[in-house]
């Protein structure tokens, strides 16, 4: 074991003297995580600017405008008055509004009439989400209005005279659907971009260490270093163990440093210390197994570099390191669960949103199981090639 530690220490000294390894393991993850956090920070909050053109000026149209400017929507919606559609379109073109809601003439009268009149939405193609908000508001109010019309017609059928139309319109304007949405805390925090992309970028760059370590193994073989080590009373397994320990320590230190820096500098949440550390250790164990597999399969330095590149980018594309996996298509979300980085990100995401510390148990166990399976495959390949 002492010999393996000596070999690991030698590899770590070489790695920390290599500027490229320091950049890949420490500088680049922090820089890219910061860039991704700043680039996508706007998706954590949303606010829509909607222009309203009131061509009706009736009681129900006034009630709609009052509802749009009420305290319930003030946090997500700002209403801007427009005199006509031409002015609303200019506001959309200038960026002062992302969508416009047109209240047609006769809208209030239709509440007690036989034929409903709908609302129109003018949309900015560059702001599809704001247009969807405007459509949702319009659909909700028209649905409520139709329920009011049903009440009016029921009253008229019961014998209320049509001369009381204004009174009925006033009643409809004050109606609300019996169903309503109530906001309540779920006990979980919102996932911030920093909390997602900090571990995602850290995992991405430690995966690049697979190729770095595999190449160094073959470079040492070409330079005769492995032959000199082999001349000592050491088994090949001891040499591989030492190199594996170096990869493991490098990965743990890299992810651990990123966790501390991103938490302090970008307010990223990695979760409680122990489960987060367990995920880092489990992911680093998988990294060791993948490095061993590349060394076992490759015959040359170029092959090792090629295999490592393929493994790294396949895992990154499927595991969700580049995109928020919860917003990815269902097929990609399922494929992510076949990758170690996908499970690691799932664990970090659960911890970052306030899930119980025990939520990390399943990802950690699966990561360790993946490491064991990959390690067994590496052993089989090594035995097959040695026969």
XYZ file of C-alpha atoms in Angstrom:
387
model
C 0.000 0.000 0.000
C 2.904 2.325 0.758
C 4.222 1.847 -2.776
C 0.808 2.736 -4.240
C 0.746 5.905 -2.144
C 4.222 6.838 -3.373
C 3.122 6.385 -6.995
C -0.042 8.412 -6.341
C 2.001 11.198 -4.764
C 4.346 11.216 -7.756
C 1.431 11.494 -10.203
C -0.201 14.244 -8.168
C 3.044 16.245 -8.065
C 3.296 15.964 -11.835
C -0.324 16.956 -12.285
C -0.217 19.978 -10.017
C 2.962 21.165 -11.721
C 1.164 20.974 -15.071
C -0.609 24.262 -15.745
C -3.081 22.644 -18.120
C -4.202 20.242 -15.379
C -4.623 23.126 -12.949
C -6.663 25.072 -15.488
C -8.880 22.081 -16.313
C -9.378 21.079 -12.715
C -9.753 24.421 -10.959
C -9.711 27.597 -13.059
C -11.927 26.529 -15.978
C -14.770 25.000 -13.911
C -15.073 28.134 -11.787
C -14.925 30.455 -14.800
C -17.427 28.486 -16.900
C -19.788 27.963 -13.944
C -19.760 31.721 -13.337
C -20.386 32.415 -17.034
C -23.298 29.946 -17.213
C -24.789 31.330 -14.011
C -24.688 34.909 -15.284
C -25.923 33.931 -18.759
C -28.981 32.059 -17.480
C -29.693 34.060 -14.340
C -32.675 35.714 -16.048
C -34.623 32.450 -16.249
C -34.991 32.325 -12.457
C -37.474 35.214 -12.486
C -40.068 36.339 -15.001
C -41.913 39.597 -15.605
C -44.179 40.412 -18.529
C -44.997 43.837 -19.963
C -48.418 43.758 -21.636
C -50.054 46.658 -23.457
C -53.844 46.925 -23.115
C -56.083 48.572 -25.729
C -59.552 49.174 -24.319
C -61.936 49.786 -27.227
C -64.956 49.008 -25.056
C -64.729 51.205 -21.932
C -67.611 49.273 -20.453
C -68.077 47.975 -16.950
C -66.699 44.482 -17.632
C -63.734 45.839 -19.613
C -62.938 48.076 -16.636
C -63.160 45.065 -14.330
C -60.672 43.223 -16.560
C -58.206 46.105 -16.441
C -58.608 46.277 -12.660
C -57.863 42.565 -12.384
C -54.746 42.917 -14.546
C -53.375 45.699 -12.350
C -54.324 44.020 -9.072
C -51.837 42.893 -6.420
C -52.164 39.226 -7.436
C -50.429 39.865 -10.776
C -48.209 42.808 -9.850
C -45.183 40.605 -9.336
C -45.273 39.076 -12.827
C -47.252 41.528 -14.951
C -47.000 45.232 -15.769
C -49.888 46.738 -17.737
C -49.173 49.599 -20.141
C -52.075 51.569 -21.613
C -52.260 52.049 -25.379
C -54.725 54.215 -27.300
C -55.015 51.924 -30.306
C -53.490 48.871 -31.950
C -50.992 50.947 -33.919
C -49.543 52.373 -30.716
C -49.499 48.892 -29.127
C -47.585 47.490 -32.110
C -45.062 50.325 -31.831
C -44.623 49.510 -28.140
C -43.993 45.859 -29.033
C -41.520 46.814 -31.778
C -39.669 49.171 -29.404
C -39.464 46.543 -26.670
C -41.683 48.470 -24.261
C -44.148 45.558 -24.261
C -43.842 41.887 -25.035
C -47.500 41.441 -25.982
C -50.758 43.381 -26.232
C -54.291 42.552 -25.169
C -57.077 44.040 -27.303
C -60.487 44.508 -25.647
C -62.960 44.885 -28.552
C -65.907 47.233 -28.611
C -69.051 45.582 -27.310
C -67.129 43.302 -24.969
C -69.152 44.350 -21.905
C -72.476 44.166 -23.703
C -71.684 40.641 -24.873
C -71.686 39.523 -21.240
C -75.477 39.726 -21.242
C -75.949 39.067 -24.954
C -76.447 35.936 -26.964
C -73.068 35.880 -28.705
C -69.746 36.101 -26.823
C -66.912 38.339 -27.985
C -63.374 37.179 -27.370
C -60.174 39.041 -26.600
C -57.307 39.326 -29.093
C -53.619 39.058 -28.297
C -50.864 40.773 -30.283
C -47.607 38.894 -29.813
C -43.935 39.693 -30.219
C -42.264 36.690 -31.907
C -39.108 37.418 -29.914
C -41.011 37.201 -26.598
C -43.099 34.007 -26.881
C -43.353 33.535 -23.120
C -44.875 36.976 -22.577
C -47.373 36.255 -25.343
C -48.313 32.985 -23.638
C -48.909 34.864 -20.391
C -51.199 37.317 -22.184
C -53.100 34.441 -23.820
C -53.446 32.657 -20.500
C -54.872 35.803 -18.885
C -57.273 36.282 -21.787
C -58.406 32.645 -21.722
C -58.926 32.731 -17.973
C -61.007 35.915 -18.074
C -63.097 34.765 -21.037
C -63.754 31.481 -19.244
C -64.901 33.442 -16.209
C -67.018 35.702 -18.426
C -68.703 32.716 -20.071
C -69.576 31.407 -16.647
C -71.104 34.816 -15.905
C -73.069 34.735 -19.185
C -74.464 31.376 -18.155
C -75.630 32.937 -14.897
C -77.217 35.853 -16.767
C -79.114 33.612 -19.156
C -80.245 31.500 -16.244
C -81.590 34.638 -14.574
C -83.306 35.767 -17.767
C -84.861 32.347 -18.211
C -86.151 32.596 -14.650
C -88.024 35.795 -15.538
C -85.654 38.678 -14.863
C -86.516 41.438 -17.404
C -83.911 42.406 -20.004
C -84.333 46.042 -18.970
C -82.102 45.207 -16.027
C -79.169 44.557 -18.392
C -76.888 47.117 -16.717
C -77.580 45.598 -13.346
C -76.808 42.120 -14.699
C -73.600 43.370 -16.339
C -72.506 44.858 -13.025
C -73.189 41.548 -11.331
C -71.208 39.654 -13.963
C -68.272 42.037 -13.551
C -68.101 41.106 -9.871
C -68.379 37.369 -10.359
C -65.430 35.059 -9.788
C -65.097 31.391 -10.589
C -65.574 29.171 -7.522
C -62.262 27.432 -8.259
C -59.125 29.386 -7.508
C -55.396 28.876 -7.194
C -53.727 29.405 -3.875
C -49.967 29.713 -3.573
C -48.488 27.681 -0.766
C -44.884 26.786 0.069
C -43.834 23.259 -0.881
C -40.895 23.066 1.481
C -38.413 23.123 -1.410
C -36.269 25.969 -2.677
C -36.133 27.130 -6.262
C -33.188 25.696 -8.163
C -30.851 28.515 -9.171
C -28.669 28.400 -12.247
C -25.539 28.617 -10.103
C -26.657 25.625 -8.022
C -27.129 23.541 -11.167
C -24.261 24.623 -13.388
C -21.584 24.709 -10.687
C -21.614 20.911 -10.169
C -22.420 20.364 -13.864
C -19.319 22.229 -15.010
C -17.179 20.694 -12.272
C -18.177 17.192 -13.359
C -17.564 18.112 -16.998
C -13.986 19.172 -16.415
C -13.050 16.266 -14.154
C -14.303 13.951 -16.916
C -11.600 15.454 -19.108
C -9.123 14.013 -16.599
C -9.881 10.567 -18.034
C -8.007 11.408 -21.209
C -5.239 13.221 -19.350
C -4.516 10.261 -17.080
C -4.804 7.643 -19.826
C -2.415 9.585 -22.050
C 0.078 9.965 -19.220
C 0.002 6.193 -18.679
C 1.013 5.494 -22.270
C 3.522 8.345 -22.303
C 5.233 6.809 -19.289
C 5.214 3.462 -21.062
C 6.852 4.989 -24.122
C 9.452 6.847 -22.077
C 10.388 3.745 -20.082
C 9.092 4.989 -16.739
C 6.747 2.020 -16.368
C 9.570 -0.380 -17.180
C 11.702 1.088 -14.420
C 8.772 0.855 -12.021
C 8.173 -2.699 -13.182
C 11.776 -3.569 -12.382
C 11.034 -2.872 -8.754
C 9.412 -5.581 -6.608
C 5.946 -4.206 -7.384
C 2.948 -5.834 -8.959
C 1.153 -4.229 -11.880
C -1.933 -3.913 -9.688
C 0.020 -1.730 -7.251
C 1.007 0.626 -10.057
C -2.590 0.907 -11.283
C -3.802 1.407 -7.718
C -1.387 4.282 -7.236
C -2.470 5.971 -10.445
C -6.130 5.401 -9.552
C -5.594 7.060 -6.185
C -4.068 10.063 -7.948
C -7.114 10.372 -10.228
C -9.436 10.003 -7.255
C -7.698 12.684 -5.174
C -7.511 15.062 -8.146
C -11.247 14.708 -8.789
C -12.249 15.097 -5.126
C -10.039 18.161 -4.643
C -11.266 19.734 -7.899
C -14.976 19.259 -7.135
C -14.500 20.173 -3.487
C -12.702 23.404 -4.366
C -15.419 24.313 -6.864
C -18.094 23.623 -4.251
C -16.467 26.001 -1.768
C -15.688 28.770 -4.268
C -19.069 28.675 -6.033
C -20.922 28.638 -2.715
C -19.073 31.721 -1.491
C -18.797 33.661 -4.757
C -22.025 32.747 -6.613
C -24.295 31.584 -3.773
C -24.518 28.106 -5.308
C -26.142 25.470 -3.126
C -24.530 22.028 -3.032
C -26.611 20.816 -0.106
C -25.527 19.612 3.349
C -21.848 18.800 3.723
C -21.988 15.026 4.257
C -24.364 14.023 1.416
C -22.665 16.469 -0.974
C -19.269 15.032 -0.051
C -20.636 11.510 -0.550
C -21.772 12.423 -4.069
C -18.367 13.933 -4.868
C -16.590 10.811 -3.618
C -18.949 8.489 -5.519
C -18.539 10.461 -8.762
C -14.762 10.431 -8.326
C -14.886 6.658 -7.896
C -16.684 6.355 -11.237
C -14.033 8.573 -12.797
C -11.344 6.153 -11.603
C -13.242 3.206 -13.083
C -13.684 4.960 -16.440
C -9.980 5.831 -16.561
C -9.082 2.210 -15.845
C -11.401 1.066 -18.638
C -9.794 3.406 -21.176
C -6.316 2.195 -20.180
C -7.453 -1.420 -20.447
C -9.065 -1.024 -23.877
C -6.546 1.284 -25.587
C -3.252 0.084 -27.013
C -1.656 3.419 -27.815
C -1.693 6.991 -26.568
C -3.763 8.071 -29.582
C -6.348 5.358 -28.977
C -6.576 6.307 -25.322
C -7.166 9.934 -26.260
C -9.863 8.930 -28.756
C -11.678 6.573 -26.392
C -11.580 9.117 -23.577
C -12.951 11.870 -25.822
C -15.846 9.693 -26.996
C -16.752 8.595 -23.466
C -16.523 12.132 -22.110
C -18.706 13.813 -24.720
C -21.293 11.045 -24.832
C -21.695 11.313 -21.061
C -21.838 15.115 -21.183
C -24.456 15.189 -23.949
C -26.681 12.559 -22.342
C -26.161 13.482 -18.698
C -27.522 17.034 -18.823
C -24.338 19.002 -18.147
C -25.102 21.547 -20.860
C -28.864 21.954 -20.400
C -31.118 21.960 -17.395
C -32.241 18.347 -17.448
C -35.689 19.109 -16.002
C -36.425 21.194 -19.117
C -35.099 18.580 -21.540
C -37.322 16.213 -23.552
C -38.589 13.118 -21.793
C -36.299 10.839 -23.833
C -33.193 12.762 -22.758
C -34.302 12.734 -19.113
C -34.528 8.950 -19.271
C -31.167 8.592 -21.011
C -29.553 10.789 -18.353
C -30.321 8.114 -15.765
C -28.040 5.741 -17.674
C -25.038 7.997 -17.039
C -23.072 8.555 -13.827
C -22.992 12.321 -14.278
C -26.755 12.306 -14.773
C -27.245 10.595 -11.404
C -24.713 12.879 -9.729
C -26.517 15.971 -11.036
C -29.823 14.527 -9.882
C -28.409 14.132 -6.402
C -26.936 17.638 -6.311
C -30.198 19.108 -7.660
C -32.255 17.389 -4.965
C -29.926 18.658 -2.253
C -29.846 22.176 -3.720
C -33.644 22.433 -3.678
C -33.873 21.492 -0.018
C -34.638 17.779 -0.225
C -33.719 15.613 2.739
C -30.113 14.526 3.065
C -31.266 10.929 2.585
C -32.239 11.798 -1.006
C -28.545 11.436 -1.908
C -28.452 7.774 -0.846
C -29.915 6.396 -4.074
C -27.618 8.402 -6.415
C -24.573 7.499 -4.326
C -25.408 3.781 -4.357
C -26.059 3.812 -8.094
C -22.792 5.662 -8.746
C -20.858 3.143 -6.676
C -22.638 0.315 -8.495
C -21.670 1.843 -11.850
C -18.072 2.158 -10.678
C -18.034 -1.497 -9.633
C -19.521 -2.639 -12.952
C -17.071 -0.566 -15.011
C -14.190 -1.757 -12.854
C -15.215 -5.391 -13.365
C -15.399 -4.821 -17.122
C -11.912 -3.283 -17.054
C -10.590 -6.343 -15.188
C -12.164 -8.690 -17.729
C -10.636 -6.778 -20.636
C -7.221 -6.789 -18.957
C -7.388 -10.526 -18.292
C -8.522 -11.242 -21.846
C -5.637 -9.246 -23.317
C -3.070 -10.869 -21.042
C -4.042 -14.401 -22.204
